Short mmCIF file of C-alpha atoms in Angstrom, two decimals:
data_model
loop_
_atom_site.label_atom_id
_atom_site.label_comp_id
_atom_site.label_asym_id
_atom_site.label_seq_id
_atom_site.Cartn_x
_atom_site.Cartn_y
_atom_site.Cartn_z
CA UNK A 1 6.02 -37.41 -8.20
CA UNK A 2 2.42 -38.35 -8.87
CA UNK A 3 2.18 -39.86 -5.36
CA UNK A 4 3.35 -36.57 -3.86
CA UNK A 5 0.80 -34.63 -5.86
CA UNK A 6 -1.98 -36.93 -4.69
CA UNK A 7 -0.83 -36.68 -1.07
CA UNK A 8 -0.72 -32.87 -1.28
CA UNK A 9 -4.32 -32.98 -2.53
CA UNK A 10 -5.24 -34.93 0.61
CA UNK A 11 -5.46 -38.30 -1.10
CA UNK A 12 -3.12 -41.02 0.12
CA UNK A 13 0.32 -41.07 1.72
CA UNK A 14 3.95 -41.20 0.61
CA UNK A 15 6.59 -43.57 1.97
CA UNK A 16 10.30 -42.72 1.82
CA UNK A 17 12.62 -45.75 1.96
CA UNK A 18 15.36 -46.24 4.58
CA UNK A 19 18.75 -44.54 4.07
CA UNK A 20 17.32 -42.19 1.46
CA UNK A 21 17.70 -38.48 0.84
CA UNK A 22 14.75 -36.99 -1.01
CA UNK A 23 14.63 -33.39 -2.25
CA UNK A 24 11.83 -31.55 -4.03
CA UNK A 25 10.44 -28.06 -4.54
CA UNK A 26 6.71 -27.35 -4.50
CA UNK A 27 5.25 -24.37 -6.35
CA UNK A 28 2.04 -23.37 -4.56
CA UNK A 29 1.18 -21.23 -7.63
CA UNK A 30 0.09 -18.34 -5.44
CA UNK A 31 1.36 -16.46 -2.43
CA UNK A 32 0.25 -17.89 0.92
CA UNK A 33 0.60 -17.22 4.62
CA UNK A 34 0.08 -20.56 6.31
CA UNK A 35 0.62 -22.91 9.20
CA UNK A 36 2.20 -26.27 8.42
CA UNK A 37 0.25 -29.48 9.05
CA UNK A 38 2.59 -32.49 8.93
CA UNK A 39 1.70 -36.03 10.05
CA UNK A 40 4.24 -38.90 9.85
CA UNK A 41 4.53 -42.51 10.93
CA UNK A 42 7.78 -44.38 11.52
CA UNK A 43 11.17 -43.11 10.41
CA UNK A 44 12.96 -42.94 13.78
CA UNK A 45 15.83 -40.45 13.57
CA UNK A 46 14.78 -39.15 10.16
CA UNK A 47 14.92 -35.43 9.42
CA UNK A 48 12.13 -33.59 7.67
CA UNK A 49 13.28 -30.12 6.56
CA UNK A 50 10.97 -27.52 5.04
CA UNK A 51 12.18 -24.18 3.70
CA UNK A 52 10.06 -21.28 2.47
CA UNK A 53 10.72 -18.71 -0.25
CA UNK A 54 8.81 -16.02 -2.12
CA UNK A 55 10.78 -16.94 -5.25
CA UNK A 56 14.10 -18.44 -6.21
CA UNK A 57 17.30 -16.44 -6.67
CA UNK A 58 19.77 -16.12 -9.51
CA UNK A 59 22.73 -16.64 -7.13
CA UNK A 60 23.73 -17.18 -3.51
CA UNK A 61 23.91 -13.44 -2.82
CA UNK A 62 21.91 -10.33 -3.67
CA UNK A 63 18.23 -9.89 -4.50
CA UNK A 64 18.24 -10.76 -8.23
CA UNK A 65 15.42 -13.22 -8.86
CA UNK A 66 14.47 -12.80 -12.51
CA UNK A 67 11.13 -14.24 -13.60
CA UNK A 68 9.31 -15.49 -10.52
CA UNK A 69 7.95 -18.51 -12.40
CA UNK A 70 11.45 -19.81 -13.23
CA UNK A 71 13.06 -22.54 -11.13
CA UNK A 72 15.68 -24.25 -13.29
CA UNK A 73 19.25 -23.13 -12.59
CA UNK A 74 18.24 -20.98 -9.65
CA UNK A 75 19.11 -21.02 -5.94
CA UNK A 76 16.61 -21.69 -3.16
CA UNK A 77 17.21 -19.38 -0.19
CA UNK A 78 14.91 -19.06 2.77
CA UNK A 79 14.23 -19.87 6.41
CA UNK A 80 13.67 -23.49 7.33
CA UNK A 81 11.96 -25.69 9.89
CA UNK A 82 13.76 -28.92 10.80
CA UNK A 83 11.88 -31.80 12.43
CA UNK A 84 13.67 -34.85 13.85
CA UNK A 85 11.22 -37.73 13.90
CA UNK A 86 10.89 -40.13 16.84
CA UNK A 87 9.42 -42.97 14.81
CA UNK A 88 6.00 -42.95 16.46
CA UNK A 89 2.72 -43.49 14.66
CA UNK A 90 0.63 -40.59 13.38
CA UNK A 91 2.93 -37.97 14.87
CA UNK A 92 1.66 -34.46 14.20
CA UNK A 93 4.12 -31.58 13.71
CA UNK A 94 3.49 -27.89 13.26
CA UNK A 95 5.26 -24.57 13.75
CA UNK A 96 5.01 -21.94 16.45
CA UNK A 97 4.28 -19.19 13.90
CA UNK A 98 3.01 -19.06 10.37
CA UNK A 99 5.22 -19.10 7.29
CA UNK A 100 4.81 -17.29 3.98
CA UNK A 101 5.78 -17.47 0.34
CA UNK A 102 5.06 -19.29 -2.88
CA UNK A 103 7.74 -21.99 -2.96
CA UNK A 104 8.37 -24.78 -0.46
CA UNK A 105 11.57 -26.83 -0.46
CA UNK A 106 11.31 -30.27 1.17
CA UNK A 107 14.26 -32.43 2.18
CA UNK A 108 13.66 -35.83 3.80
CA UNK A 109 16.66 -37.77 5.14
CA UNK A 110 15.88 -41.21 6.58
CA UNK A 111 18.00 -43.46 8.77
CA UNK A 112 17.46 -47.21 9.06
CA UNK A 113 13.68 -47.02 9.00
CA UNK A 114 11.26 -45.92 6.32
CA UNK A 115 8.98 -42.98 7.04
CA UNK A 116 5.42 -42.59 5.85
CA UNK A 117 4.16 -39.06 5.30
CA UNK A 118 0.48 -39.32 6.11
CA UNK A 119 -0.34 -35.66 5.60
CA UNK A 120 1.44 -32.54 4.39
CA UNK A 121 -0.81 -29.52 4.12
CA UNK A 122 -0.89 -25.78 4.58
CA UNK A 123 -3.58 -24.01 6.58
CA UNK A 124 -3.94 -20.44 5.34
CA UNK A 125 -3.98 -17.64 7.89
CA UNK A 126 -4.85 -13.98 7.28
CA UNK A 127 -7.38 -11.33 8.16
CA UNK A 128 -10.71 -12.22 6.47
CA UNK A 129 -10.68 -9.46 3.87
CA UNK A 130 -12.63 -10.42 0.76
CA UNK A 131 -13.12 -8.15 -2.22
CA UNK A 132 -16.73 -7.17 -1.71
CA UNK A 133 -16.38 -4.28 -4.13
CA UNK A 134 -15.52 -4.88 -7.76
CA UNK A 135 -13.96 -2.90 -10.59
CA UNK A 136 -13.72 -3.84 -14.26
CA UNK A 137 -12.43 -1.92 -17.27
CA UNK A 138 -12.06 -2.49 -20.98
CA UNK A 139 -8.35 -3.17 -20.42
CA UNK A 140 -7.74 -6.91 -19.93
CA UNK A 141 -4.18 -6.38 -18.66
CA UNK A 142 -5.34 -3.92 -16.03
CA UNK A 143 -8.17 -6.19 -14.91
CA UNK A 144 -5.71 -9.09 -14.63
CA UNK A 145 -3.50 -7.26 -12.15
CA UNK A 146 -6.33 -6.28 -9.77
CA UNK A 147 -6.44 -9.77 -8.16
CA UNK A 148 -2.65 -9.64 -7.76
CA UNK A 149 -2.90 -6.34 -5.92
CA UNK A 150 -5.76 -7.54 -3.76
CA UNK A 151 -3.97 -10.77 -2.90
CA UNK A 152 -1.12 -8.60 -1.64
CA UNK A 153 -3.50 -6.72 0.66
CA UNK A 154 -4.80 -10.04 2.01
CA UNK A 155 -1.30 -11.39 2.64
CA UNK A 156 -0.33 -8.21 4.50
CA UNK A 157 -3.38 -8.22 6.78
CA UNK A 158 -3.34 -10.31 9.95
CA UNK A 159 -3.87 -9.25 13.58
CA UNK A 160 -2.74 -5.89 12.22
CA UNK A 161 -1.79 -4.64 8.80
CA UNK A 162 1.86 -5.30 8.07
CA UNK A 163 4.35 -4.10 5.50
CA UNK A 164 5.19 -7.61 4.33
CA UNK A 165 4.60 -11.17 5.54
CA UNK A 166 8.03 -12.58 4.69
CA UNK A 167 10.38 -10.10 6.35
CA UNK A 168 9.51 -7.53 9.05
CA UNK A 169 5.83 -8.42 9.59
CA UNK A 170 5.37 -4.95 11.09
CA UNK A 171 2.67 -2.31 10.69
CA UNK A 172 4.36 0.84 9.33
CA UNK A 173 2.26 4.01 9.16
CA UNK A 174 3.34 4.98 5.64
CA UNK A 175 2.41 1.56 4.28
CA UNK A 176 -0.73 1.29 6.34
CA UNK A 177 -2.30 4.47 5.04
CA UNK A 178 -2.32 3.05 1.51
CA UNK A 179 -3.53 -0.36 2.69
CA UNK A 180 -6.41 1.25 4.57
CA UNK A 181 -7.43 3.21 1.47
CA UNK A 182 -7.58 0.00 -0.57
CA UNK A 183 -9.64 -1.58 2.21
CA UNK A 184 -12.12 1.32 2.09
CA UNK A 185 -12.52 0.80 -1.67
CA UNK A 186 -13.13 -2.92 -1.46
CA UNK A 187 -14.69 -3.91 1.87
CA UNK A 188 -17.43 -2.88 4.28
CA UNK A 189 -15.13 -4.10 7.06
CA UNK A 190 -13.18 -1.16 8.49
CA UNK A 191 -12.09 -2.81 11.74
CA UNK A 192 -8.44 -3.18 10.75
CA UNK A 193 -8.05 0.45 9.56
CA UNK A 194 -9.76 1.55 12.78
CA UNK A 195 -7.39 -0.54 14.89
CA UNK A 196 -4.41 0.81 12.95
CA UNK A 197 -5.39 4.41 13.63
CA UNK A 198 -5.87 3.67 17.31
CA UNK A 199 -2.57 1.80 17.59
CA UNK A 200 -0.53 4.60 16.07
CA UNK A 201 -2.25 6.99 18.45
CA UNK A 202 -1.22 4.69 21.32
CA UNK A 203 2.35 4.61 20.01
CA UNK A 204 3.02 8.33 20.46
CA UNK A 205 6.11 9.29 22.47
CA UNK A 206 6.29 12.27 24.88
CA UNK A 207 7.58 14.45 22.02
CA UNK A 208 4.29 13.84 20.20
CA UNK A 209 5.52 11.72 17.31
CA UNK A 210 4.18 8.25 16.63
CA UNK A 211 6.39 5.23 16.25
CA UNK A 212 7.06 4.38 12.63
CA UNK A 213 5.73 0.87 13.28
CA UNK A 214 3.55 -0.46 16.05
CA UNK A 215 3.38 -2.79 17.88
CA UNK A 216 7.11 -3.48 17.79
CA UNK A 217 9.69 -4.78 20.26
CA UNK A 218 12.25 -2.36 18.81
CA UNK A 219 11.13 1.31 18.86
CA UNK A 220 11.73 3.28 15.68
CA UNK A 221 10.73 6.77 14.54
CA UNK A 222 10.24 7.80 10.90
CA UNK A 223 9.05 11.42 11.24
CA UNK A 224 7.29 11.56 7.83
CA UNK A 225 5.30 8.46 8.81
CA UNK A 226 3.89 10.36 11.80
CA UNK A 227 2.56 12.89 9.29
CA UNK A 228 1.14 10.16 7.07
CA UNK A 229 -0.73 8.89 10.13
CA UNK A 230 -2.42 12.31 10.23
CA UNK A 231 -3.39 11.64 6.62
CA UNK A 232 -4.74 8.24 7.63
CA UNK A 233 -6.95 9.80 10.30
CA UNK A 234 -8.17 12.26 7.65
CA UNK A 235 -9.01 9.36 5.31
CA UNK A 236 -11.18 7.81 8.02
CA UNK A 237 -12.87 11.19 8.56
CA UNK A 238 -13.61 11.36 4.83
CA UNK A 239 -14.41 7.77 3.80
CA UNK A 240 -16.13 6.47 6.95
CA UNK A 241 -18.93 7.86 9.12
CA UNK A 242 -17.65 7.12 12.65
CA UNK A 243 -16.61 10.62 13.62
CA UNK A 244 -16.53 9.68 17.29
CA UNK A 245 -13.41 7.70 16.43
CA UNK A 246 -11.84 10.60 14.56
CA UNK A 247 -12.46 12.98 17.45
CA UNK A 248 -10.76 10.56 19.83
CA UNK A 249 -7.63 10.61 17.64
CA UNK A 250 -7.47 14.37 17.08
CA UNK A 251 -5.52 15.16 20.28
CA UNK A 252 -2.87 12.77 18.97
CA UNK A 253 -2.92 14.49 15.59
CA UNK A 254 -2.37 17.83 17.31
CA UNK A 255 0.50 16.34 19.33
CA UNK A 256 2.25 15.14 16.17
CA UNK A 257 2.00 18.55 14.53
CA UNK A 258 3.19 20.31 17.68
CA UNK A 259 6.09 17.87 17.86
CA UNK A 260 7.20 18.92 14.40
CA UNK A 261 6.78 22.60 15.27
CA UNK A 262 9.55 22.27 17.86
CA UNK A 263 12.02 21.95 14.97
CA UNK A 264 10.92 25.02 13.03
CA UNK A 265 13.71 27.43 12.07
CA UNK A 266 12.75 30.37 9.89
CA UNK A 267 9.41 28.63 9.30
CA UNK A 268 11.00 25.42 7.99
CA UNK A 269 11.27 22.08 9.79
CA UNK A 270 15.02 21.64 10.14
CA UNK A 271 16.91 18.75 11.70
CA UNK A 272 14.07 16.63 13.05
CA UNK A 273 15.69 13.45 14.41
CA UNK A 274 14.88 9.92 13.28
CA UNK A 275 15.00 7.98 10.04
CA UNK A 276 13.50 10.42 7.56
CA UNK A 277 12.58 7.76 5.04
CA UNK A 278 10.37 8.98 2.19
CA UNK A 279 10.77 6.53 -0.72
CA UNK A 280 13.11 3.82 -2.01
CA UNK A 281 14.57 6.05 -4.73
CA UNK A 282 17.81 4.34 -5.84
CA UNK A 283 19.74 7.63 -5.67
CA UNK A 284 18.55 8.40 -2.13
CA UNK A 285 20.68 6.85 0.60
CA UNK A 286 18.47 4.69 2.77
CA UNK A 287 15.35 6.34 1.40
CA UNK A 288 16.36 9.77 2.79
CA UNK A 289 15.51 12.71 0.51
CA UNK A 290 18.20 15.34 -0.11
CA UNK A 291 18.68 17.49 3.00
CA UNK A 292 16.81 14.82 4.94
CA UNK A 293 18.95 15.53 7.99
CA UNK A 294 18.35 19.27 7.70
CA UNK A 295 15.68 21.33 5.97
CA UNK A 296 14.18 19.07 3.31
CA UNK A 297 11.64 20.52 0.90
CA UNK A 298 9.82 17.20 0.82
CA UNK A 299 9.51 16.79 4.58
CA UNK A 300 8.29 20.38 4.90
CA UNK A 301 5.68 19.84 2.20
CA UNK A 302 4.46 16.67 3.89
CA UNK A 303 4.15 18.77 7.05
CA UNK A 304 2.01 21.32 5.19
CA UNK A 305 -0.09 18.46 3.79
CA UNK A 306 -0.77 17.21 7.32
CA UNK A 307 -1.40 20.70 8.71
CA UNK A 308 -4.00 21.41 6.02
CA UNK A 309 -5.90 18.23 6.81
CA UNK A 310 -5.73 18.72 10.56
CA UNK A 311 -7.06 22.26 10.17
CA UNK A 312 -10.02 21.00 8.15
CA UNK A 313 -10.88 18.35 10.74
CA UNK A 314 -10.57 20.72 13.70
CA UNK A 315 -12.78 23.28 11.93
CA UNK A 316 -15.39 20.62 11.18
CA UNK A 317 -15.54 19.53 14.81
CA UNK A 318 -15.83 23.09 16.10
CA UNK A 319 -12.25 23.67 17.27
CA UNK A 320 -11.95 26.96 15.40
CA UNK A 321 -8.94 28.31 17.31
CA UNK A 322 -6.92 25.16 16.68
CA UNK A 323 -8.00 25.13 13.04
CA UNK A 324 -6.87 28.74 12.63
CA UNK A 325 -3.56 27.95 14.32
CA UNK A 326 -2.79 25.02 12.01
CA UNK A 327 -3.93 26.95 8.93
CA UNK A 328 -1.69 29.86 9.87
CA UNK A 329 1.29 27.58 10.44
CA UNK A 330 0.65 25.79 7.15
CA UNK A 331 0.66 29.15 5.37
CA UNK A 332 3.96 30.17 6.94
CA UNK A 333 5.70 26.91 6.04
CA UNK A 334 4.18 26.96 2.56
CA UNK A 335 5.54 30.45 1.92
CA UNK A 336 8.95 29.51 3.30
CA UNK A 337 9.11 26.48 1.00
CA UNK A 338 8.25 28.59 -2.04
CA UNK A 339 10.85 31.22 -1.11
CA UNK A 340 13.63 28.77 -0.25
CA UNK A 341 13.34 26.03 -2.84
CA UNK A 342 11.98 27.71 -5.97
CA UNK A 343 14.56 27.57 -8.76
CA UNK A 344 13.76 30.18 -11.38
CA UNK A 345 16.19 28.75 -13.90
CA UNK A 346 14.90 25.20 -13.58
CA UNK A 347 11.27 26.22 -13.19
CA UNK A 348 10.71 23.79 -10.31
CA UNK A 349 11.09 23.43 -6.58
CA UNK A 350 14.42 21.95 -5.56
CA UNK A 351 14.66 19.17 -2.99
CA UNK A 352 17.45 20.91 -1.09
CA UNK A 353 18.49 24.39 -0.01
CA UNK A 354 21.48 24.33 -2.39
CA UNK A 355 19.21 23.64 -5.40
CA UNK A 356 21.22 20.61 -6.51
CA UNK A 357 18.49 17.95 -6.48
CA UNK A 358 14.99 17.72 -7.97
CA UNK A 359 12.28 15.10 -7.74
CA UNK A 360 8.74 14.22 -8.71
CA UNK A 361 8.05 13.87 -5.00
CA UNK A 362 8.48 17.57 -4.23
CA UNK A 363 6.53 18.78 -7.26
CA UNK A 364 3.68 16.35 -6.47
CA UNK A 365 3.41 17.50 -2.85
CA UNK A 366 3.58 21.13 -3.98
CA UNK A 367 0.55 20.47 -6.18
CA UNK A 368 -1.32 18.71 -3.37
CA UNK A 369 -0.63 21.60 -0.98
CA UNK A 370 -1.19 24.50 -3.42
CA UNK A 371 2.29 25.79 -2.61
CA UNK A 372 2.69 27.65 -5.89
CA UNK A 373 0.22 29.56 -8.02
CA UNK A 374 0.12 31.42 -11.31
CA UNK A 375 3.01 31.10 -13.78
CA UNK A 376 5.28 29.34 -11.28
CA UNK A 377 2.72 26.59 -10.77
CA UNK A 378 2.38 26.11 -14.52
CA UNK A 379 6.14 25.96 -14.99
CA UNK A 380 6.43 23.45 -12.15
CA UNK A 381 3.75 21.24 -13.70
CA UNK A 382 5.55 21.41 -17.04
CA UNK A 383 8.76 20.35 -15.33
CA UNK A 384 7.06 17.51 -13.50
CA UNK A 385 5.63 16.17 -16.74
CA UNK A 386 8.60 16.76 -19.02
CA UNK A 387 11.93 17.10 -17.21
CA UNK A 388 13.87 13.85 -17.83
CA UNK A 389 16.45 14.47 -15.11
CA UNK A 390 14.40 14.54 -11.92
CA UNK A 391 14.21 11.61 -9.51
CA UNK A 392 11.15 9.44 -10.09
CA UNK A 393 8.78 8.15 -7.48
CA UNK A 394 8.91 4.41 -6.91
CA UNK A 395 6.07 2.05 -6.06
CA UNK A 396 5.18 3.50 -2.67
CA UNK A 397 5.35 7.23 -3.29
CA UNK A 398 3.77 6.95 -6.73
CA UNK A 399 0.46 7.05 -4.83
CA UNK A 400 1.09 10.73 -4.09
CA UNK A 401 2.28 11.37 -7.63
CA UNK A 402 -0.97 9.83 -8.90
CA UNK A 403 -2.95 12.05 -6.52
CA UNK A 404 -1.17 15.10 -7.93
CA UNK A 405 -1.69 13.99 -11.53
CA UNK A 406 -5.37 13.57 -10.74
CA UNK A 407 -5.53 17.16 -9.47
CA UNK A 408 -4.06 18.51 -12.71
CA UNK A 409 -6.17 16.22 -14.93
CA UNK A 410 -3.31 14.04 -16.20
CA UNK A 411 -4.77 10.58 -15.65
CA UNK A 412 -3.30 9.46 -18.96
CA UNK A 413 0.12 9.90 -17.35
CA UNK A 414 -1.02 7.73 -14.45
CA UNK A 415 -1.92 4.96 -16.87
CA UNK A 416 1.53 5.18 -18.43
CA UNK A 417 3.11 4.75 -15.01
CA UNK A 418 1.01 1.65 -14.39
CA UNK A 419 3.24 -0.27 -16.80
CA UNK A 420 5.19 -1.64 -13.83
CA UNK A 421 2.00 -3.23 -12.48
CA UNK A 422 0.75 -4.35 -15.90
CA UNK A 423 3.98 -6.29 -16.45
CA UNK A 424 3.73 -8.22 -13.17
CA UNK A 425 1.85 -11.28 -14.52
CA UNK A 426 4.34 -11.82 -17.35
CA UNK A 427 7.17 -11.64 -14.80
CA UNK A 428 5.59 -14.35 -12.68
CA UNK A 429 4.46 -12.21 -9.76
CA UNK A 430 1.49 -13.28 -7.67
CA UNK A 431 1.74 -10.19 -5.44
CA UNK A 432 3.13 -6.67 -5.77
CA UNK A 433 6.78 -6.03 -5.00
CA UNK A 434 8.38 -3.60 -2.57
CA UNK A 435 10.61 -1.52 -4.82
CA UNK A 436 12.13 -1.40 -8.30
CA UNK A 437 14.07 -4.52 -9.23
CA UNK A 438 16.05 -6.10 -7.77
CA UNK A 439 13.38 -6.05 -5.08
CA UNK A 440 14.00 -7.61 -1.71
CA UNK A 441 10.34 -8.31 -0.95
CA UNK A 442 7.88 -9.79 -3.45
CA UNK A 443 4.86 -9.00 -1.29
CA UNK A 444 4.41 -5.41 -0.15
CA UNK A 445 0.86 -4.12 0.09
CA UNK A 446 1.75 -0.48 -0.44
CA UNK A 447 1.92 -1.61 -4.07
CA UNK A 448 -1.83 -2.29 -4.06
CA UNK A 449 -2.71 1.42 -4.17
CA UNK A 450 -3.67 1.44 -7.89
CA UNK A 451 -6.91 -0.26 -6.79
CA UNK A 452 -7.70 2.96 -4.93
CA UNK A 453 -6.92 5.01 -8.03
CA UNK A 454 -9.15 2.91 -10.26
CA UNK A 455 -12.06 4.04 -8.09
CA UNK A 456 -10.99 7.45 -6.84
CA UNK A 457 -9.04 8.73 -9.84
CA UNK A 458 -10.03 7.04 -13.11
CA UNK A 459 -13.69 6.75 -12.08
CA UNK A 460 -13.27 9.86 -9.92
CA UNK A 461 -15.50 8.59 -7.13
CA UNK A 462 -14.75 10.40 -3.87
CA UNK A 463 -16.72 11.60 -0.84
CA UNK A 464 -18.17 15.06 -1.38
CA UNK A 465 -18.29 15.74 2.36
CA UNK A 466 -16.92 14.17 5.55
CA UNK A 467 -18.37 10.84 6.61
CA UNK A 468 -19.10 10.02 2.96
CA UNK A 469 -22.48 11.69 3.45
CA UNK A 470 -22.61 12.59 -0.23
CA UNK A 471 -20.62 11.53 -3.25
CA UNK A 472 -19.00 13.25 -6.21
CA UNK A 473 -18.14 11.24 -9.31
CA UNK A 474 -15.90 13.03 -11.80
CA UNK A 475 -14.56 10.45 -14.27
CA UNK A 476 -11.11 11.05 -15.72
CA UNK A 477 -10.69 7.74 -17.49
CA UNK A 478 -7.54 8.48 -19.47
CA UNK A 479 -7.38 5.79 -22.17
CA UNK A 480 -10.06 3.61 -20.54
CA UNK A 481 -13.46 3.37 -22.25
CA UNK A 482 -15.38 1.24 -19.73
CA UNK A 483 -15.66 1.41 -15.94
CA UNK A 484 -18.01 -0.99 -14.24
CA UNK A 485 -18.28 -2.22 -10.67
CA UNK A 486 -19.31 -1.39 -7.14
CA UNK A 487 -17.84 0.34 -4.10
CA UNK A 488 -18.89 -0.44 -0.51
CA UNK A 489 -20.43 2.59 1.20
CA UNK A 490 -20.46 2.95 5.03
CA UNK A 491 -24.27 2.81 4.90
CA UNK A 492 -23.89 -0.92 4.27
CA UNK A 493 -25.01 -0.61 0.64
CA UNK A 494 -23.08 -0.47 -2.61
CA UNK A 495 -22.47 2.41 -4.98
CA UNK A 496 -22.83 0.68 -8.35
CA UNK A 497 -21.64 2.06 -11.67
CA UNK A 498 -21.48 1.05 -15.30
CA UNK A 499 -20.09 3.80 -17.53
CA UNK A 500 -18.92 3.81 -21.14
CA UNK A 501 -16.77 6.52 -22.65
CA UNK A 502 -16.77 7.21 -26.39
CA UNK A 503 -14.79 10.31 -27.20
CA UNK A 504 -16.51 13.17 -25.39
CA UNK A 505 -19.61 11.08 -24.70
CA UNK A 506 -20.33 9.41 -21.36
CA UNK A 507 -23.22 6.97 -21.01
CA UNK A 508 -24.36 4.42 -18.50
CA UNK A 509 -25.83 4.26 -15.03
CA UNK A 510 -24.92 5.00 -11.43
CA UNK A 511 -26.94 3.47 -8.58
CA UNK A 512 -26.65 5.06 -5.14
CA UNK A 513 -27.66 3.71 -1.71
CA UNK A 514 -31.09 4.73 -0.48
CA UNK A 515 -29.66 7.38 1.87
CA UNK A 516 -27.01 8.86 -0.42
CA UNK A 517 -27.10 11.77 -2.85
CA UNK A 518 -24.37 13.38 -4.88
CA UNK A 519 -23.32 14.68 -8.26
CA UNK A 520 -21.61 13.54 -11.42
CA UNK A 521 -19.23 15.87 -13.25
CA UNK A 522 -18.31 15.37 -16.89
CA UNK A 523 -16.10 18.03 -18.43
CA UNK A 524 -17.79 21.30 -17.41
CA UNK A 525 -21.25 19.89 -16.72
CA UNK A 526 -22.58 18.75 -13.35
CA UNK A 527 -25.76 16.72 -12.85
CA UNK A 528 -27.32 15.63 -9.54
CA UNK A 529 -27.35 12.00 -8.47
CA UNK A 530 -30.32 10.73 -6.46
CA UNK A 531 -30.75 7.57 -4.38
CA UNK A 532 -31.40 4.58 -6.61
CA UNK A 533 -30.54 4.24 -10.28
CA UNK A 534 -29.44 7.30 -12.26
CA UNK A 535 -29.20 7.16 -16.04
CA UNK A 536 -26.16 8.99 -17.35
CA UNK A 537 -26.17 10.52 -20.84
CA UNK A 538 -23.65 13.17 -21.91
#
């Protein structure tokens, strides 16, 4: 085994004797996307078989994997590449496409001639994202999971973003919005988010809706993902300063919203065709929310969410008539949702017209769209926080739950929900998983969104106006007592921060780029932030 380890480090070669079958498993100790580099000499007729896996399985069927560090007693399942050697000297073998995972299974079967393995190496391939920003807290477990989340973003970024490197390798709009947000927090490089926005715009069908994933040989439509693309355009409008790009995408945004409007019945979207996936909730068949084939509260609230953001962008760019149209439509759908789905006895919005199903998803989107006010809003918030019998968001949609909890000042609840991420290192994960266990995919970058919330929610750092032309920092640290790091600003300079929280006291410093101003809000007090270093004492 020592010879193999030396060869894998690029030192020396390994010879396998004639009429031998050799089998071994290599743990790369991290997740990689890579091209194989194999060089052999001799061994005519021998077979060299390499298989790739994210982790090993508990059995021959199903997705149960247990601790991802464990190997003993488990089953290796994964795609393989089989090379039949011709016996020549210094023969070089590679694959037509890259492979991915953490574990490599190697089987060598020789015939009458020994084979010498001169080189076996992996050449990593990915988009060159590096974490230019940084974020540190006083919580060692939270800090330890940030590299895991960022590694997931790297492994899901290639020529385009993609949902996962091991399975579909496709850029889905719902996933991509969250990946782009993490990229904005951590990198000056916004080329991949820009390309993603443009590609989904290119993907639109004559009915106005985008494809769920693009580019793809097999067309697919997930109507809510078309709406999340509208959100992704809005994020670019807010977090980046290239408004020429945003204006070029706005006709596509309008087409998506008009496409949904074709299915309005009594001011509710009803029966829009496609796969109306919203989240991998175990109780939801195929990720469909209740009434997903008819008039779903969740789909209608996502529509309102998109309409609100489109109206803001159109108003900003001087399209006042369009802005008024989308605002008016948002108001009509919002009122119809409140009238149709409010359950007075339960004190929440139902998922379905029959008032048989309830979820965090609907309450969260109702908060983000200001669908309820007064006592009904307060009752709904109480239900969201305390009702034990509503369906919970999973990894993907928890982003929107966290956004809603931020709005109502419940960042402590967000921290509680981060337990899934905080447990990842102890469970052997090197990347974030797709869904609650048993998870099919071990590497899904929609699970990296807590990086965004460390900046935008716990630190409370968000653009105060479009194009990130000013900044507002309103820390809501929950149980955290230290927030230190830097965020890349589109000016090409960093926003740096080092803040300590002791009870009601906030102290530290915030350093802004030379062209940026803003404000810092702590409880009910607001102070201006100027370019350069600002001393913070509350």
